[in-house]
Coordinates of C-alpha atoms and ligand atoms in Angstrom, one line a residue:
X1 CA 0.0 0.0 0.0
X2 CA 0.7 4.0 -0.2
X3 CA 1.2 4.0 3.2
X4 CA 1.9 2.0 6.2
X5 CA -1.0 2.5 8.2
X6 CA -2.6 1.2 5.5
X7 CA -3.8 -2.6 5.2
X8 CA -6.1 -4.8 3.7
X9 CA -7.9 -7.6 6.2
X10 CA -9.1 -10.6 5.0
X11 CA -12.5 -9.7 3.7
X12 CA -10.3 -7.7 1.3
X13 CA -11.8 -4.2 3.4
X14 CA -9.2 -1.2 3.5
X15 CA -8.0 -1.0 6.7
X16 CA -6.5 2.7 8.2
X17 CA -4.4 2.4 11.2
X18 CA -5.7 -0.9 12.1
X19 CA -9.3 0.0 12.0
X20 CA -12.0 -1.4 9.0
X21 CA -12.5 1.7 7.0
X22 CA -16.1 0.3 5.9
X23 CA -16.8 0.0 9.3
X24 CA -16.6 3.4 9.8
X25 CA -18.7 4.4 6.6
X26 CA -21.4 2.8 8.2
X27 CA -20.8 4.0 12.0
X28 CA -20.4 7.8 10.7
X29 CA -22.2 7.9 7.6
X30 CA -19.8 9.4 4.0
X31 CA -19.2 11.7 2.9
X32 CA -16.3 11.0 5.5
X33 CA -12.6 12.7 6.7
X34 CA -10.4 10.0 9.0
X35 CA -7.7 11.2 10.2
X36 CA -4.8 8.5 11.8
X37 CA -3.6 10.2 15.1
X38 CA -0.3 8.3 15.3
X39 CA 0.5 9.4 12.1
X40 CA -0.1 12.8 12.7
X41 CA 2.0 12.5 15.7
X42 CA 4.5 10.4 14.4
X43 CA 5.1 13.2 11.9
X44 CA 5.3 15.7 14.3
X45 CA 8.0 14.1 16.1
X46 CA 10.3 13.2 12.7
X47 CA 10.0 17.2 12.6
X48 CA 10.7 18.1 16.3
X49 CA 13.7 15.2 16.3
X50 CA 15.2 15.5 13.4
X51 CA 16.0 19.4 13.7
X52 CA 17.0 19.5 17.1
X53 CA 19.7 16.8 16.4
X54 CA 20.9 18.4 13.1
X55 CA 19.9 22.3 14.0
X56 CA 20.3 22.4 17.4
X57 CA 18.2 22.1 20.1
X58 CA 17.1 25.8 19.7
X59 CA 15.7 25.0 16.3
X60 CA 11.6 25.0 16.2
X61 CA 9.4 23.5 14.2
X62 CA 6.2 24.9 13.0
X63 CA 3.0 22.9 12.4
X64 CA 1.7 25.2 9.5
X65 CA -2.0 25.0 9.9
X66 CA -3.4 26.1 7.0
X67 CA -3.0 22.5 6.1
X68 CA -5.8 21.8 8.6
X69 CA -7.2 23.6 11.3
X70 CA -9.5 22.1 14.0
X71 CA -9.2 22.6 17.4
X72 CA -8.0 19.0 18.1
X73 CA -4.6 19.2 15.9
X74 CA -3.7 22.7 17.5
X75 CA -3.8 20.2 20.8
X76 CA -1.9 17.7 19.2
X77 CA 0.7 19.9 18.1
X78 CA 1.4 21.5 21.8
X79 CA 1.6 18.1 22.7
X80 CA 4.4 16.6 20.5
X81 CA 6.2 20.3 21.2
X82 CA 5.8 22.2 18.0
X83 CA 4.9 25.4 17.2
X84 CA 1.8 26.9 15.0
X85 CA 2.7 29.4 11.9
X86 CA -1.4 30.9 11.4
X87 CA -2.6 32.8 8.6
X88 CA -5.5 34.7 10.4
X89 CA -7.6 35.3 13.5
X90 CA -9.8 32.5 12.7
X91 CA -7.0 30.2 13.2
X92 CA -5.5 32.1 15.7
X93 CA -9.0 31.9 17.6
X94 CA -9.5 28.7 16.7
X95 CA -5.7 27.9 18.5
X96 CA -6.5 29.7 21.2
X97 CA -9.7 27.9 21.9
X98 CA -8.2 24.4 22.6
X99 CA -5.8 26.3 25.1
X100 CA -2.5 26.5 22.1
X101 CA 0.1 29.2 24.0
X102 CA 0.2 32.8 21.7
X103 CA 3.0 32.8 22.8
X104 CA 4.2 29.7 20.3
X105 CA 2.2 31.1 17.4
X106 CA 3.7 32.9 14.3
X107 CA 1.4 35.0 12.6
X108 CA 1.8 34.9 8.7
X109 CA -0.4 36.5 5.5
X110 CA 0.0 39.4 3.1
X111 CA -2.9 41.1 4.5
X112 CA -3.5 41.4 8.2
X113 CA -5.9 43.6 9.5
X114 CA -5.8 46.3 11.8
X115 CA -8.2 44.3 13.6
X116 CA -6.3 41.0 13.4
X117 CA -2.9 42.2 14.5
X118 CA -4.7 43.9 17.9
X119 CA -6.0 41.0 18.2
X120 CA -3.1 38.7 18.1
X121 CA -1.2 41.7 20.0
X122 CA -3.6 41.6 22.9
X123 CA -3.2 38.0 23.3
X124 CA 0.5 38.5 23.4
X125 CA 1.3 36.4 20.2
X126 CA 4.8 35.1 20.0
X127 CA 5.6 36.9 15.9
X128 CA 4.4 38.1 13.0
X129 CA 6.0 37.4 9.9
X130 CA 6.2 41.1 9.0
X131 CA 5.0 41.5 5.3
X132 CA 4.7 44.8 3.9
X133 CA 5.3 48.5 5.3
X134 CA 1.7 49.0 6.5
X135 CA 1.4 45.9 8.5
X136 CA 5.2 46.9 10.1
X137 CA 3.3 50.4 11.1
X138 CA -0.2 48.9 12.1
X139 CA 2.2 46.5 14.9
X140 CA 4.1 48.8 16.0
X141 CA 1.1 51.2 16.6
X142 CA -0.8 48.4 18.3
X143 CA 2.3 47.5 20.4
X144 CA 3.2 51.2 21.5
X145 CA -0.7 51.1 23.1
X146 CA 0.0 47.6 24.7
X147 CA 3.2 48.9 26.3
X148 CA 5.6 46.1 24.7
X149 CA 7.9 45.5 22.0
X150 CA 6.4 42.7 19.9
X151 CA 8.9 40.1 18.3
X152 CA 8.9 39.9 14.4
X153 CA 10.6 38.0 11.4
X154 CA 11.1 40.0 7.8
X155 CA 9.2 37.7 4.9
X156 CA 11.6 38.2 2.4
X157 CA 11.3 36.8 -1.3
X158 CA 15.1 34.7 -2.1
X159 CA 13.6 34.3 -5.8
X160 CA 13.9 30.8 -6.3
X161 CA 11.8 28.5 -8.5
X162 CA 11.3 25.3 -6.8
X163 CA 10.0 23.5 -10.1
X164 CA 6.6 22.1 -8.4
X165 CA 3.4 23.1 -9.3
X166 CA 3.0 27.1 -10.0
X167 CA 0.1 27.8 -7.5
X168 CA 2.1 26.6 -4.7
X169 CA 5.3 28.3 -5.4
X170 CA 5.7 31.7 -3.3
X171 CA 9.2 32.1 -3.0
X172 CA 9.9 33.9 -6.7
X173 CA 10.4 37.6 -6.6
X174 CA 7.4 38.1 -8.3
X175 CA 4.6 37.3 -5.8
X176 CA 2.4 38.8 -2.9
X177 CA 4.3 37.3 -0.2
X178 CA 7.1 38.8 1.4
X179 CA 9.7 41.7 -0.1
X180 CA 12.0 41.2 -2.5
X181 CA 15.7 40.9 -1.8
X182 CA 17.0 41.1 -5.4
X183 CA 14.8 44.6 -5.8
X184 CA 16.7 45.9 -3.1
X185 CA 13.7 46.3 -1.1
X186 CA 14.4 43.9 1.7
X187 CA 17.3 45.7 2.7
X188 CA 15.5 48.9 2.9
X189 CA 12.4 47.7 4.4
X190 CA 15.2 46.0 7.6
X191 CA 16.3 49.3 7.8
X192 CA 12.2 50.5 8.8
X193 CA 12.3 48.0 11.3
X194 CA 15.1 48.7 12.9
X195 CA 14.0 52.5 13.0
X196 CA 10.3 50.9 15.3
X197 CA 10.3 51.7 19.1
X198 CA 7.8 48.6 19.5
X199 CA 9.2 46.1 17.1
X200 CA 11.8 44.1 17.4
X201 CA 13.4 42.4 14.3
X202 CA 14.4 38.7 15.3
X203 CA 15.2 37.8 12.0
X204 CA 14.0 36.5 8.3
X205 CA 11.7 34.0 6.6
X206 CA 11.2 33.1 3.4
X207 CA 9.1 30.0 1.9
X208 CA 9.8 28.9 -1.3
X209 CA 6.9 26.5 -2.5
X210 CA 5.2 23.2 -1.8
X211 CA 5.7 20.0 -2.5
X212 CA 9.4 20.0 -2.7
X213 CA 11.0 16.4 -3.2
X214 CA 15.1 16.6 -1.8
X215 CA 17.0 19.3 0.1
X216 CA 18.5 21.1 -3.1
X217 CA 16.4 23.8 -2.9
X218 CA 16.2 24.7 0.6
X219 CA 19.7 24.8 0.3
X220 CA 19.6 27.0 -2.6
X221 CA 17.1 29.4 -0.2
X222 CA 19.7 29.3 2.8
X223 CA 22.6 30.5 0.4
X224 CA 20.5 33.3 -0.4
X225 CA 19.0 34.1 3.1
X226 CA 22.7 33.5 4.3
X227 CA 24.3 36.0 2.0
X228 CA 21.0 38.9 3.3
X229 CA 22.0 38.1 6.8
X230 CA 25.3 39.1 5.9
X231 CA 24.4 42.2 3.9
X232 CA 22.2 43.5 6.5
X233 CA 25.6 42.8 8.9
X234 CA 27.4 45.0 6.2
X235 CA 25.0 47.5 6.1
X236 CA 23.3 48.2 9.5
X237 CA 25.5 46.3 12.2
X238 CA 22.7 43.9 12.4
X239 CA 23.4 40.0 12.8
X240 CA 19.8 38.1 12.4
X241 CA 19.4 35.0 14.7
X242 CA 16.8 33.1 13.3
X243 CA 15.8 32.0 10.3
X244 CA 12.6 30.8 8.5
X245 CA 13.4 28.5 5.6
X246 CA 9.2 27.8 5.5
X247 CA 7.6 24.5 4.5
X248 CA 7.0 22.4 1.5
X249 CA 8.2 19.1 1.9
X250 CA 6.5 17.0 -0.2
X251 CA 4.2 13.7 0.4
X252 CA 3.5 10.6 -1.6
X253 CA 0.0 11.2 -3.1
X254 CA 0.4 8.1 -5.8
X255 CA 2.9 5.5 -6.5
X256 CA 4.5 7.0 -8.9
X257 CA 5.9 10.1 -6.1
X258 CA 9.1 9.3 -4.3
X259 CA 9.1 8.4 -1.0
X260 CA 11.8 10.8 1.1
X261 CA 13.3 10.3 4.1
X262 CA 12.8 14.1 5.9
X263 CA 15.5 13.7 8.8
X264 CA 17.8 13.1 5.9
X265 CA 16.8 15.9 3.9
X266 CA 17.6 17.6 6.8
X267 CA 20.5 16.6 7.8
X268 CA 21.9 17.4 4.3
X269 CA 20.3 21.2 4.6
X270 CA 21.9 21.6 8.1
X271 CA 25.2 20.3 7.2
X272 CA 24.9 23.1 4.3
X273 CA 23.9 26.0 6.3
X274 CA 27.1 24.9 8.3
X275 CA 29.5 25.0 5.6
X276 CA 28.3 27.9 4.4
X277 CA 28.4 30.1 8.1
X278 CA 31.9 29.1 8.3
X279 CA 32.6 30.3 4.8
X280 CA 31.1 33.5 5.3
X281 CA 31.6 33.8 9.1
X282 CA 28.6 34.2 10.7
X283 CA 27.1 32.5 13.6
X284 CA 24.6 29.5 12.9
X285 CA 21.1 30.6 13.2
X286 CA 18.0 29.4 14.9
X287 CA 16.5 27.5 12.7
X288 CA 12.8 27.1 12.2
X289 CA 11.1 25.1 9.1
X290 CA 7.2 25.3 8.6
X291 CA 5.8 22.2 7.5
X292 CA 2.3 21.8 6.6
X293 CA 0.9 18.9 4.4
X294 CA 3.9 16.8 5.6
X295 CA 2.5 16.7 8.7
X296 CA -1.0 15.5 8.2
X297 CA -1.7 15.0 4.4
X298 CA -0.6 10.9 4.6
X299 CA -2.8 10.9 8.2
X300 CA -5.9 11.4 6.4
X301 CA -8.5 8.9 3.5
X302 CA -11.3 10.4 2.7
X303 CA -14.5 7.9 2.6
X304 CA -17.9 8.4 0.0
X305 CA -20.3 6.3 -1.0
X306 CA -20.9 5.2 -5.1
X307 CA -23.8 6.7 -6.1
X308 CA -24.3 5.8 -9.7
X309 CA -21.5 4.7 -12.7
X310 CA -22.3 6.3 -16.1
X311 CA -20.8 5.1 -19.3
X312 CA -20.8 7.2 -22.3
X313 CA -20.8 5.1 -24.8
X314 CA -17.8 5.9 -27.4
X315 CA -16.5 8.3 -24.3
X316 CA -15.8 7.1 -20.5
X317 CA -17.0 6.1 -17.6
X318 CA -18.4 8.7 -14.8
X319 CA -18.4 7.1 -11.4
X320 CA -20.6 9.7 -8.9
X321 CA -20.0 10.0 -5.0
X322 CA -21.7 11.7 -2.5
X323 CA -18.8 14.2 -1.9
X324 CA -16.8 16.5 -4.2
X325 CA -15.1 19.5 -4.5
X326 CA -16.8 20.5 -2.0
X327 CA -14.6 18.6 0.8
X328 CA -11.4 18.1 -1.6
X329 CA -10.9 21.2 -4.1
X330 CA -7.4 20.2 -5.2
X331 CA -8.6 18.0 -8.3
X332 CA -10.3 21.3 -9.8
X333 CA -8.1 23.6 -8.7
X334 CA -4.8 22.5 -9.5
X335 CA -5.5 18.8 -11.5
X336 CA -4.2 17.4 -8.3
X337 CA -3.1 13.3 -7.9
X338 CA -4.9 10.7 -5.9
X339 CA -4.9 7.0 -5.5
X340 CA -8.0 6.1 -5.3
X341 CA -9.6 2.5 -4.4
X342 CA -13.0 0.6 -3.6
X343 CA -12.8 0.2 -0.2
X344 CA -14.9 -2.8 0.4
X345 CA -13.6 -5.0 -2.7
X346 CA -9.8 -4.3 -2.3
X347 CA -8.7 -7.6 -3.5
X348 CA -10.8 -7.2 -6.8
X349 CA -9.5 -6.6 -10.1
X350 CA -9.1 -3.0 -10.7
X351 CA -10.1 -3.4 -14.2
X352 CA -12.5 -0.6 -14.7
X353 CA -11.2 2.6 -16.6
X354 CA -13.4 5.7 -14.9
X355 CA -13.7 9.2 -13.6
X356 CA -14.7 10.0 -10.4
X357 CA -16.8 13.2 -10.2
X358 CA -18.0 14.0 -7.1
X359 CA -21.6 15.9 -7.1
X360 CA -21.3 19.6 -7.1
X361 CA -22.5 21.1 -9.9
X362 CA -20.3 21.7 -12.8
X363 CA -18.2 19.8 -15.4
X364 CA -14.6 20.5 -13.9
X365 CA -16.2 19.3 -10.1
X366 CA -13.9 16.2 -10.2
X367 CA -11.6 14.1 -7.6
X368 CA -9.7 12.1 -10.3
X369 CA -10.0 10.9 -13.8
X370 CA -8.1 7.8 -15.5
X371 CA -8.8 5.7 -12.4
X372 CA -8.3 1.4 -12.9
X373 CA -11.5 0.3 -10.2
X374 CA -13.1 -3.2 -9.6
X375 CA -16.1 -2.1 -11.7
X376 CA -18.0 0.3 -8.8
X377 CA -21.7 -0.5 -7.8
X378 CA -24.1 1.9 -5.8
X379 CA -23.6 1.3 -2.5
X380 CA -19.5 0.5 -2.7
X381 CA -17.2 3.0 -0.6
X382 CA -15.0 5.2 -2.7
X383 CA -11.3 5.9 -0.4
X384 CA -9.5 9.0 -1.5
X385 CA -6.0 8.3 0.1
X386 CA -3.4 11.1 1.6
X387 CA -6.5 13.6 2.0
X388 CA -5.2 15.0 5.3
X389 CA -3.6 18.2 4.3
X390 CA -5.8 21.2 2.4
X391 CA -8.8 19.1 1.7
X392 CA -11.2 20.0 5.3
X393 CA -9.1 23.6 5.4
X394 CA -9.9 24.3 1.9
X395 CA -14.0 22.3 2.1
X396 CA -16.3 24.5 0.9
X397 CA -20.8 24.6 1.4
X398 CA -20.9 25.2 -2.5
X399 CA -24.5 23.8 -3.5
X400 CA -25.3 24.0 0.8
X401 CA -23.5 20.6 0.8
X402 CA -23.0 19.6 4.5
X403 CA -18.9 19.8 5.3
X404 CA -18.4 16.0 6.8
X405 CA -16.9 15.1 9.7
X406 CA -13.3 14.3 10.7
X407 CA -13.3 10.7 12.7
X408 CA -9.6 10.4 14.5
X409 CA -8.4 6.7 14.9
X410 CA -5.8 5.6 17.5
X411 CA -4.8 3.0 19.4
X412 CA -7.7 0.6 17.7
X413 CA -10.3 3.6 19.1
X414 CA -12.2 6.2 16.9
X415 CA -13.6 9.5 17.8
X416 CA -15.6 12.2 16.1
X417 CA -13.0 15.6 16.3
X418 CA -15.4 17.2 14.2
X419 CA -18.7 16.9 13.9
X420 CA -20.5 16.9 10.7
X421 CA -22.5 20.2 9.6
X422 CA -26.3 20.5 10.2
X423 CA -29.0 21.9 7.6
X424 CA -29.5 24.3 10.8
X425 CA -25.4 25.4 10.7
X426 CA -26.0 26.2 7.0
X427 CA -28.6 28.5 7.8
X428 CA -27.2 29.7 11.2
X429 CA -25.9 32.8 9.8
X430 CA -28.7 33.8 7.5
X431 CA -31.1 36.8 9.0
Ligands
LLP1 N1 4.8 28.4 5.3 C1 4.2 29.3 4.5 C2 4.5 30.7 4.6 C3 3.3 28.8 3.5 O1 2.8 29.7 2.7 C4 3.0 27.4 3.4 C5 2.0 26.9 2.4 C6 3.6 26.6 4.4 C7 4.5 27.1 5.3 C8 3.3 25.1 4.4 O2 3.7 24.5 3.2 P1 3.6 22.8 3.1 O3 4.6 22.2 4.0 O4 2.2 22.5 3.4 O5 3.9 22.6 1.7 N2 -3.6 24.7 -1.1 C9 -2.3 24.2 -1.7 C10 -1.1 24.4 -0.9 C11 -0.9 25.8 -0.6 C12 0.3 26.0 0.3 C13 0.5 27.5 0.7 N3 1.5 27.7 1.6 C14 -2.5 22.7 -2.0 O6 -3.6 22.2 -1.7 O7 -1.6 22.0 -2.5

């Protein structure tokens, strides 16, 4: 299988972290997210491990939770010692609600609001990923009235490609995010930072794309983000201590994706950043790595129930489920890969050319085309595999569809984390 929490029992059932996934279909209902606790936590600790014993034991991992946001994971991650990177005051709520320290939290986006950075000031956040000049004045207005200096990193763009899919790469110099350093403008914009009463500048991110499959270009980042640290040395007697280098290690969606071995990776991106302070003569910085799907994308299988299977004659196949775009975007958004299977019948030939359209309404509203299935009946449950990053974070109500819930399995045990929506929490916010 994909994955080793992954098994087939003998009545050839699909079997997640030693539970019968069909099993749960019926106890929960489908459309259905499970989510394989160990796994998440497993993850978690490669992360925290592997950087302290090749960064240092300063180094800090962030659990980026854009990938998925619930209160139970923000719990998970204080848990198993990792810090949160959150994108807005939804997620910093949401953090705050299952009891997350602010003070572990780094505040990311391109456009935080006035409202948002009081917010996060008031609860005594731990950063902000500084982004533009507005946001720099907006914190250290808000920090002035709060009587403190508030901790920050400088985004900064290294303008690096990291040849993965274009959506997902953020790191070039032309992008949104962050402020560019070949431009010029990062070394001005350190130079408004250092000039703040209330902020103090800690150091620099940068995040250079997703899905990311060996340590080449994080290395390629850190030369850059080396040589800045440098500069700014040069030009303002400033020596950063930490630095960002993001997230975007990559996860096996489909067989054909490599399988990579993280610690290593990182072993191979420390042992560079070490060459490379000793070549330039600067001290090693904290370092801090922001990973998001590799946490909890291979953690989560997605569960629906076959619906009807349409052939075209002269065209295809359409096999309908009872989910869609609506709980897993990435097929329409960015012609994402997913191994998909019959649940119930995984011994069966998979002999059966199809697509799998889930049943929002419009034509691109897939989950995966050119998919070999044991020839799908009404009533057989559809697994999506490695749905645990940016498919529950990214669900949508298009067509008032009812966002399922998220079952956690551990230890043999499962538990709802989140429930599933209501007619009446559709509705809850209409006057
Ligand atoms: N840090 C920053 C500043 C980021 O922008 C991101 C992801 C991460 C960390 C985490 O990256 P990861 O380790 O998850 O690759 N919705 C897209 C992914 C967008 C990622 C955006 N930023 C998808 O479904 O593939």
């Amino acid at each position: 299988m994909l994955h080793s929490n992954l098994t087939v029992n003998e009545e050839g059932h699909l079997v997640i972290a030693g539970i019968d996934s069909t099993m749960l279909a019926q106890k929960y209902g489908t459309p259905l997210y499970i989510l394989d606790e160990d796994r998440i936590r497993k993850n978690m600790r490669l992360y925290v491990d592997a950087m302290h014993e090749y960064f240092g034991r300063g180094a800090r991992p962030l659990y980026a939770s854009k990938a998925l946001s619930f209160r139970g994971i923000y719990k998970i991650a204080a848990e198993e010692k990792m810090c949160v990177d959150i994108v807005s005051a939804g997620e910093l709520y949401t953090a705050l609600s299952a009891g997350f320290p602010a003070k572990d939290m780094y505040f990311h986006g391109n456009n935080k609001t006035d409202t948002e950075i009081r917010y996060a000031i008031d609860n005594r956040i731990g950063y902000f990923i500084v982004d533009n000049d507005e946001e720099l004045d907006a914190i250290d207005k808000y920090a002035a009235q709060a009587g403190i200096v508030q901790d920050v990193l400088l985004r900064v763009t290294p303008g690096i490609d990291p040849h993965t899919f274009a959506a997902v790469n953020t790191g070039q110099v032309d992008c949104q995010f962050g402020i560019s350093i070949e431009t010029g403008q990062a070394a001005r914009f350190v130079g408004n930072i250092l000039n703040k009463q209330h902020v103090s500048l800690r150091g620099f991110h940068c995040h250079i794309g997703s899905q990311i499959f060996d340590q080449i270009p994080f290395c390629d980042a850190a030369d850059i983000m080396l040589k800045f640290i440098v500069d700014m040395r040069t030009q303002y007697g400033y020596t950063a201590e930490i630095l960002n280098l993001g997230g975007g290690f990559g996860v096996r969606y489909v067989e054909t994706d490599p399988q990579i071995d993280i610690a290593d990776n990182i072993r191979l991106v420390s042992e560079h950043i070490e060459a490379r302070c000793n070549e330039l003569d600067v001290p090693y910085p904290v370092i801090l790595m922001e990973p998001g799907r590799s946490i909890v994308a291979d953690a989560g299988v997605t569960l629906y129930t076959v619906g009807s299977v349409k052939t075209i004659d002269g065209y295809r196949s359409y096999v309908s489920v009872d989910g869609g775009m609506s709980d897993n975007p990435r097929y329409a958004l960015y012609g994402s890969e997913y191994t998909v299977h019959i649940a119930n019948r995984m011994n069966e030939n998979p002999d059966f050319l199809c697509t799998v359209a889930g049943r929002c309404c419009e034509t691109d509203a897939l989950i995966q085309e050119n998919v070999m299935l044991p020839h799908p009946v009404r009533g057989d449950i559809l697994a999506v595999l490695v749905t645990g990053a940016y498919n529950y974070s990214m669900a949508s109500n298009y067509n008032r569809i009812c966002r399922p819930p998220i079952v956690m399995v551990s230890g043999g045990k499962d538990r709802i984390v989140v429930r599933r929506e209501t007619f009446e929490d559709l509705t809850a916010c209409d006057m």
